[in-house]
Amino acid sequence: MEQENRETALREIALVPMGEVDPEVLSLLRDDLAGIFAAEVEIYPAVTLNRKHFVRGRGQYVADDLLRDLASVVQGPGIVLLGITGVDLFSPGMNFVFGIANCGRALLSVARLGREPSGGEVSPAVFRRRVLTEAVHELGHALGLQHCEFPGCVMYFSNWIGDTDRKGPGFCFRCARALERLMAGGGR
Ligand SMILES: [Zn+2]
Ligand SMILES: [Zn+2]
């Protein structure tokens, strides 16, 4: 007897700019993500940043609130959303986050990816790799993956940008296998 899957296979990653985002970042992400996930990658119209989610004293937006706003974007079966923003994000209990995710939705901020902790600007190649690494990490969560203890795996938790630079956008063998199952709609 054939078992019916409750979830649909992934067929599209929807890139949703939140506020103003460099179009170059979006098109690079579209190309790079298509090489990693077996899915279409589409750039969607931008969503307006809601100033209500801005915390003046910190100069940052509440990541969780932006992620919730993403839900207003049309969602269909087999579509996972990735919000991209240029503003800095935090989440309660954290000074900042590169991104966050929940089931079916992910959010990424590029605000901290273009500079070294010392303040210097990074090369376009390093920036591109960081953006891809953090995007893949959050999409991994949105698809159902947890953190991985292997420091070379993209699903390893990045405490600072050095962790991101070390791990890169690749999945370890175990996460790659789990992802394959999840993308096929096999549940978690
Ligand atoms: Zn994570
Ligand atoms: Zn892993």
PDB file of C-alpha atoms and ligand atoms in Angstrom:
ATOM      1  CA  MET A   1       0.000   0.000   0.000  1.00  0.00           C
ATOM      2  CA  GLU A   2       1.300   3.446  -0.861  1.00  0.00           C
ATOM      3  CA  GLN A   3       1.689   5.890   1.943  1.00  0.00           C
ATOM      4  CA  GLU A   4       0.329   9.365   1.392  1.00  0.00           C
ATOM      5  CA  ASN A   5       2.650  12.230   2.248  1.00  0.00           C
ATOM      6  CA  ARG A   6       1.156  15.003   4.298  1.00  0.00           C
ATOM      7  CA  GLU A   7       3.508  17.599   2.909  1.00  0.00           C
ATOM      8  CA  THR A   8       4.031  18.568  -0.711  1.00  0.00           C
ATOM      9  CA  ALA A   9       7.412  18.378  -2.376  1.00  0.00           C
ATOM     10  CA  LEU A  10       9.292  21.668  -2.587  1.00  0.00           C
ATOM     11  CA  ARG A  11       8.959  23.227  -6.016  1.00  0.00           C
ATOM     12  CA  GLU A  12       9.699  26.912  -5.519  1.00  0.00           C
ATOM     13  CA  ILE A  13      11.772  29.240  -3.370  1.00  0.00           C
ATOM     14  CA  ALA A  14      10.179  32.704  -3.319  1.00  0.00           C
ATOM     15  CA  LEU A  15      12.672  35.522  -2.710  1.00  0.00           C
ATOM     16  CA  VAL A  16      10.784  38.421  -1.140  1.00  0.00           C
ATOM     17  CA  PRO A  17      12.603  41.738  -0.662  1.00  0.00           C
ATOM     18  CA  MET A  18      11.493  43.471   2.544  1.00  0.00           C
ATOM     19  CA  GLY A  19      12.110  47.177   2.119  1.00  0.00           C
ATOM     20  CA  GLU A  20      14.850  48.308  -0.233  1.00  0.00           C
ATOM     21  CA  VAL A  21      17.249  45.551  -1.250  1.00  0.00           C
ATOM     22  CA  ASP A  22      20.076  45.747  -3.800  1.00  0.00           C
ATOM     23  CA  PRO A  23      18.725  43.976  -6.944  1.00  0.00           C
ATOM     24  CA  GLU A  24      22.212  42.559  -7.499  1.00  0.00           C
ATOM     25  CA  VAL A  25      21.941  40.664  -4.188  1.00  0.00           C
ATOM     26  CA  LEU A  26      18.601  39.206  -5.268  1.00  0.00           C
ATOM     27  CA  SER A  27      19.793  38.028  -8.662  1.00  0.00           C
ATOM     28  CA  LEU A  28      22.989  36.504  -7.239  1.00  0.00           C
ATOM     29  CA  LEU A  29      20.928  34.667  -4.641  1.00  0.00           C
ATOM     30  CA  ARG A  30      18.522  33.450  -7.272  1.00  0.00           C
ATOM     31  CA  ASP A  31      21.373  31.949  -9.294  1.00  0.00           C
ATOM     32  CA  ASP A  32      23.255  30.519  -6.308  1.00  0.00           C
ATOM     33  CA  LEU A  33      20.224  28.964  -4.584  1.00  0.00           C
ATOM     34  CA  ALA A  34      19.106  27.272  -7.800  1.00  0.00           C
ATOM     35  CA  GLY A  35      22.430  25.445  -7.785  1.00  0.00           C
ATOM     36  CA  ILE A  36      21.855  24.079  -4.278  1.00  0.00           C
ATOM     37  CA  PHE A  37      18.145  23.331  -4.021  1.00  0.00           C
ATOM     38  CA  ALA A  38      16.322  21.387  -6.704  1.00  0.00           C
ATOM     39  CA  ALA A  39      13.604  24.030  -7.015  1.00  0.00           C
ATOM     40  CA  GLU A  40      12.646  27.088  -9.041  1.00  0.00           C
ATOM     41  CA  VAL A  41      13.809  30.364  -7.500  1.00  0.00           C
ATOM     42  CA  GLU A  42      11.575  33.378  -8.157  1.00  0.00           C
ATOM     43  CA  ILE A  43      12.031  37.015  -7.160  1.00  0.00           C
ATOM     44  CA  TYR A  44       8.771  38.426  -5.805  1.00  0.00           C
ATOM     45  CA  PRO A  45       7.607  42.056  -5.533  1.00  0.00           C
ATOM     46  CA  ALA A  46       8.928  43.845  -2.460  1.00  0.00           C
ATOM     47  CA  VAL A  47       7.014  43.989   0.810  1.00  0.00           C
ATOM     48  CA  THR A  48       7.028  47.310   2.674  1.00  0.00           C
ATOM     49  CA  LEU A  49       8.923  47.434   5.951  1.00  0.00           C
ATOM     50  CA  ASN A  50       6.499  48.187   8.759  1.00  0.00           C
ATOM     51  CA  ARG A  51       7.993  50.956  10.934  1.00  0.00           C
ATOM     52  CA  LYS A  52       6.044  49.549  13.877  1.00  0.00           C
ATOM     53  CA  HIS A  53       8.637  46.778  14.032  1.00  0.00           C
ATOM     54  CA  PHE A  54      11.524  49.259  14.373  1.00  0.00           C
ATOM     55  CA  VAL A  55      12.971  49.698  17.858  1.00  0.00           C
ATOM     56  CA  ARG A  56      14.395  53.191  17.928  1.00  0.00           C
ATOM     57  CA  GLY A  57      16.655  52.718  20.966  1.00  0.00           C
ATOM     58  CA  ARG A  58      18.468  49.834  19.263  1.00  0.00           C
ATOM     59  CA  GLY A  59      18.292  50.976  15.644  1.00  0.00           C
ATOM     60  CA  GLN A  60      17.080  47.489  14.714  1.00  0.00           C
ATOM     61  CA  TYR A  61      13.922  45.738  13.554  1.00  0.00           C
ATOM     62  CA  VAL A  62      12.309  42.826  15.405  1.00  0.00           C
ATOM     63  CA  ALA A  63      13.079  39.794  13.247  1.00  0.00           C
ATOM     64  CA  ASP A  64      10.109  37.787  14.508  1.00  0.00           C
ATOM     65  CA  ASP A  65       7.650  40.534  13.493  1.00  0.00           C
ATOM     66  CA  LEU A  66       9.114  40.800   9.979  1.00  0.00           C
ATOM     67  CA  LEU A  67       8.902  37.039   9.617  1.00  0.00           C
ATOM     68  CA  ARG A  68       5.246  37.211  10.579  1.00  0.00           C
ATOM     69  CA  ASP A  69       4.636  39.919   7.940  1.00  0.00           C
ATOM     70  CA  LEU A  70       5.998  37.550   5.303  1.00  0.00           C
ATOM     71  CA  ALA A  71       2.880  35.439   5.822  1.00  0.00           C
ATOM     72  CA  SER A  72       0.923  38.106   3.922  1.00  0.00           C
ATOM     73  CA  VAL A  73       2.738  37.071   0.746  1.00  0.00           C
ATOM     74  CA  VAL A  74       0.773  34.564  -1.293  1.00  0.00           C
ATOM     75  CA  GLN A  75       1.798  31.058  -0.356  1.00  0.00           C
ATOM     76  CA  GLY A  76       0.983  27.915  -2.237  1.00  0.00           C
ATOM     77  CA  PRO A  77       1.775  24.250  -1.778  1.00  0.00           C
ATOM     78  CA  GLY A  78       5.439  23.498  -2.307  1.00  0.00           C
ATOM     79  CA  ILE A  79       6.543  27.138  -1.961  1.00  0.00           C
ATOM     80  CA  VAL A  80       8.984  28.228   0.721  1.00  0.00           C
ATOM     81  CA  LEU A  81       9.444  31.970   1.360  1.00  0.00           C
ATOM     82  CA  LEU A  82      12.771  33.706   1.932  1.00  0.00           C
ATOM     83  CA  GLY A  83      12.493  37.344   2.984  1.00  0.00           C
ATOM     84  CA  ILE A  84      15.624  39.442   2.355  1.00  0.00           C
ATOM     85  CA  THR A  85      16.220  42.747   4.059  1.00  0.00           C
ATOM     86  CA  GLY A  86      18.978  45.307   4.312  1.00  0.00           C
ATOM     87  CA  VAL A  87      18.009  46.428   7.817  1.00  0.00           C
ATOM     88  CA  ASP A  88      19.630  45.052  10.968  1.00  0.00           C
ATOM     89  CA  LEU A  89      17.575  42.534  12.941  1.00  0.00           C
ATOM     90  CA  PHE A  90      17.382  41.309  16.509  1.00  0.00           C
ATOM     91  CA  SER A  91      15.304  38.739  18.289  1.00  0.00           C
ATOM     92  CA  PRO A  92      14.387  38.884  21.997  1.00  0.00           C
ATOM     93  CA  GLY A  93      17.370  37.623  24.002  1.00  0.00           C
ATOM     94  CA  MET A  94      19.893  38.187  21.177  1.00  0.00           C
ATOM     95  CA  ASN A  95      21.905  41.316  20.328  1.00  0.00           C
ATOM     96  CA  PHE A  96      21.389  40.633  16.640  1.00  0.00           C
ATOM     97  CA  VAL A  97      20.470  37.815  14.268  1.00  0.00           C
ATOM     98  CA  PHE A  98      21.618  37.169  10.690  1.00  0.00           C
ATOM     99  CA  GLY A  99      18.224  35.604  10.102  1.00  0.00           C
ATOM    100  CA  ILE A 100      15.439  33.510  11.551  1.00  0.00           C
ATOM    101  CA  ALA A 101      12.972  30.954  10.241  1.00  0.00           C
ATOM    102  CA  ASN A 102       9.931  28.913  11.060  1.00  0.00           C
ATOM    103  CA  CYS A 103       8.053  26.293   9.107  1.00  0.00           C
ATOM    104  CA  GLY A 104       7.850  27.383   5.471  1.00  0.00           C
ATOM    105  CA  ARG A 105       9.266  30.876   6.014  1.00  0.00           C
ATOM    106  CA  ALA A 106      12.770  32.262   6.386  1.00  0.00           C
ATOM    107  CA  LEU A 107      14.212  35.738   6.807  1.00  0.00           C
ATOM    108  CA  LEU A 108      17.725  36.994   6.147  1.00  0.00           C
ATOM    109  CA  SER A 109      19.396  40.323   6.873  1.00  0.00           C
ATOM    110  CA  VAL A 110      22.426  41.297   4.815  1.00  0.00           C
ATOM    111  CA  ALA A 111      23.158  44.280   7.093  1.00  0.00           C
ATOM    112  CA  ARG A 112      26.131  42.628   8.848  1.00  0.00           C
ATOM    113  CA  LEU A 113      27.470  40.545   5.977  1.00  0.00           C
ATOM    114  CA  GLY A 114      29.371  43.221   4.064  1.00  0.00           C
ATOM    115  CA  ARG A 115      31.816  44.125   6.839  1.00  0.00           C
ATOM    116  CA  GLU A 116      34.422  42.506   9.035  1.00  0.00           C
ATOM    117  CA  PRO A 117      33.896  42.802  12.795  1.00  0.00           C
ATOM    118  CA  SER A 118      36.814  45.296  12.687  1.00  0.00           C
ATOM    119  CA  GLY A 119      34.721  47.480  10.371  1.00  0.00           C
ATOM    120  CA  GLY A 120      36.529  46.914   7.073  1.00  0.00           C
ATOM    121  CA  GLU A 121      34.553  46.192   3.936  1.00  0.00           C
ATOM    122  CA  VAL A 122      34.747  42.633   2.563  1.00  0.00           C
ATOM    123  CA  SER A 123      35.303  41.664  -1.076  1.00  0.00           C
ATOM    124  CA  PRO A 124      32.230  41.037  -3.287  1.00  0.00           C
ATOM    125  CA  ALA A 125      33.142  37.324  -3.376  1.00  0.00           C
ATOM    126  CA  VAL A 126      33.181  37.033   0.430  1.00  0.00           C
ATOM    127  CA  PHE A 127      29.914  38.972   0.696  1.00  0.00           C
ATOM    128  CA  ARG A 128      28.260  36.731  -1.891  1.00  0.00           C
ATOM    129  CA  ARG A 129      29.370  33.576  -0.052  1.00  0.00           C
ATOM    130  CA  ARG A 130      28.115  34.924   3.270  1.00  0.00           C
ATOM    131  CA  VAL A 131      24.719  35.840   1.815  1.00  0.00           C
ATOM    132  CA  LEU A 132      24.376  32.404   0.269  1.00  0.00           C
ATOM    133  CA  THR A 133      25.532  30.625   3.450  1.00  0.00           C
ATOM    134  CA  GLU A 134      23.044  32.442   5.674  1.00  0.00           C
ATOM    135  CA  ALA A 135      20.239  32.041   3.118  1.00  0.00           C
ATOM    136  CA  VAL A 136      20.835  28.293   2.863  1.00  0.00           C
ATOM    137  CA  HIS A 137      20.964  28.022   6.676  1.00  0.00           C
ATOM    138  CA  GLU A 138      17.609  29.755   7.172  1.00  0.00           C
ATOM    139  CA  LEU A 139      15.998  27.896   4.263  1.00  0.00           C
ATOM    140  CA  GLY A 140      17.250  24.665   5.847  1.00  0.00           C
ATOM    141  CA  HIS A 141      15.346  25.586   9.012  1.00  0.00           C
ATOM    142  CA  ALA A 142      12.241  26.587   7.011  1.00  0.00           C
ATOM    143  CA  LEU A 143      12.300  23.151   5.407  1.00  0.00           C
ATOM    144  CA  GLY A 144      12.602  21.423   8.776  1.00  0.00           C
ATOM    145  CA  LEU A 145      16.329  20.999   9.520  1.00  0.00           C
ATOM    146  CA  GLN A 146      17.701  21.624  13.029  1.00  0.00           C
ATOM    147  CA  HIS A 147      21.157  22.891  13.975  1.00  0.00           C
ATOM    148  CA  CYS A 148      24.044  20.546  13.269  1.00  0.00           C
ATOM    149  CA  GLU A 149      27.013  20.036  15.618  1.00  0.00           C
ATOM    150  CA  PHE A 150      29.530  19.729  12.767  1.00  0.00           C
ATOM    151  CA  PRO A 151      31.276  23.146  12.433  1.00  0.00           C
ATOM    152  CA  GLY A 152      31.817  22.640   8.692  1.00  0.00           C
ATOM    153  CA  CYS A 153      28.094  22.198   7.978  1.00  0.00           C
ATOM    154  CA  VAL A 154      25.910  25.114   6.875  1.00  0.00           C
ATOM    155  CA  MET A 155      23.391  24.127   9.581  1.00  0.00           C
ATOM    156  CA  TYR A 156      25.942  24.819  12.331  1.00  0.00           C
ATOM    157  CA  PHE A 157      24.826  27.781  14.449  1.00  0.00           C
ATOM    158  CA  SER A 158      26.736  30.990  13.586  1.00  0.00           C
ATOM    159  CA  ASN A 159      27.522  32.893  16.745  1.00  0.00           C
ATOM    160  CA  TRP A 160      29.507  35.448  14.774  1.00  0.00           C
ATOM    161  CA  ILE A 161      30.521  36.059  11.177  1.00  0.00           C
ATOM    162  CA  GLY A 162      33.704  33.962  11.605  1.00  0.00           C
ATOM    163  CA  ASP A 163      31.491  30.862  12.007  1.00  0.00           C
ATOM    164  CA  THR A 164      29.699  31.750   8.767  1.00  0.00           C
ATOM    165  CA  ASP A 165      32.975  32.205   6.860  1.00  0.00           C
ATOM    166  CA  ARG A 166      34.328  28.898   8.133  1.00  0.00           C
ATOM    167  CA  LYS A 167      31.300  26.715   7.415  1.00  0.00           C
ATOM    168  CA  GLY A 168      30.198  28.002   3.986  1.00  0.00           C
ATOM    169  CA  PRO A 169      26.985  27.005   2.177  1.00  0.00           C
ATOM    170  CA  GLY A 170      27.488  23.216   2.025  1.00  0.00           C
ATOM    171  CA  PHE A 171      25.491  20.606   3.971  1.00  0.00           C
ATOM    172  CA  CYS A 172      27.230  17.751   5.784  1.00  0.00           C
ATOM    173  CA  PHE A 173      26.316  14.265   4.609  1.00  0.00           C
ATOM    174  CA  ARG A 174      23.720  13.719   7.317  1.00  0.00           C
ATOM    175  CA  CYS A 175      21.939  17.061   6.795  1.00  0.00           C
ATOM    176  CA  ALA A 176      22.028  16.601   3.011  1.00  0.00           C
ATOM    177  CA  ARG A 177      20.258  13.283   3.399  1.00  0.00           C
ATOM    178  CA  ALA A 178      17.675  14.697   5.796  1.00  0.00           C
ATOM    179  CA  LEU A 179      17.083  17.633   3.453  1.00  0.00           C
ATOM    180  CA  GLU A 180      16.495  15.348   0.506  1.00  0.00           C
ATOM    181  CA  ARG A 181      13.780  13.594   2.483  1.00  0.00           C
ATOM    182  CA  LEU A 182      12.204  16.869   3.594  1.00  0.00           C
ATOM    183  CA  MET A 183      12.269  18.371   0.093  1.00  0.00           C
ATOM    184  CA  ALA A 184      10.509  15.339  -1.268  1.00  0.00           C
ATOM    185  CA  GLY A 185       7.684  16.028   1.177  1.00  0.00           C
ATOM    186  CA  GLY A 186       8.472  13.144   3.477  1.00  0.00           C
ATOM    187  CA  GLY A 187       7.840  15.088   6.681  1.00  0.00           C
ATOM    188  CA  ARG A 188      10.409  15.481   9.436  1.00  0.00           C
TER     189      ARG A 188
HETATM  190 ZN    ZN B   1      19.975  28.444  12.832  1.00  0.00          ZN
HETATM  191 ZN    ZN B   2      24.975  18.994   9.168  1.00  0.00          ZN
END
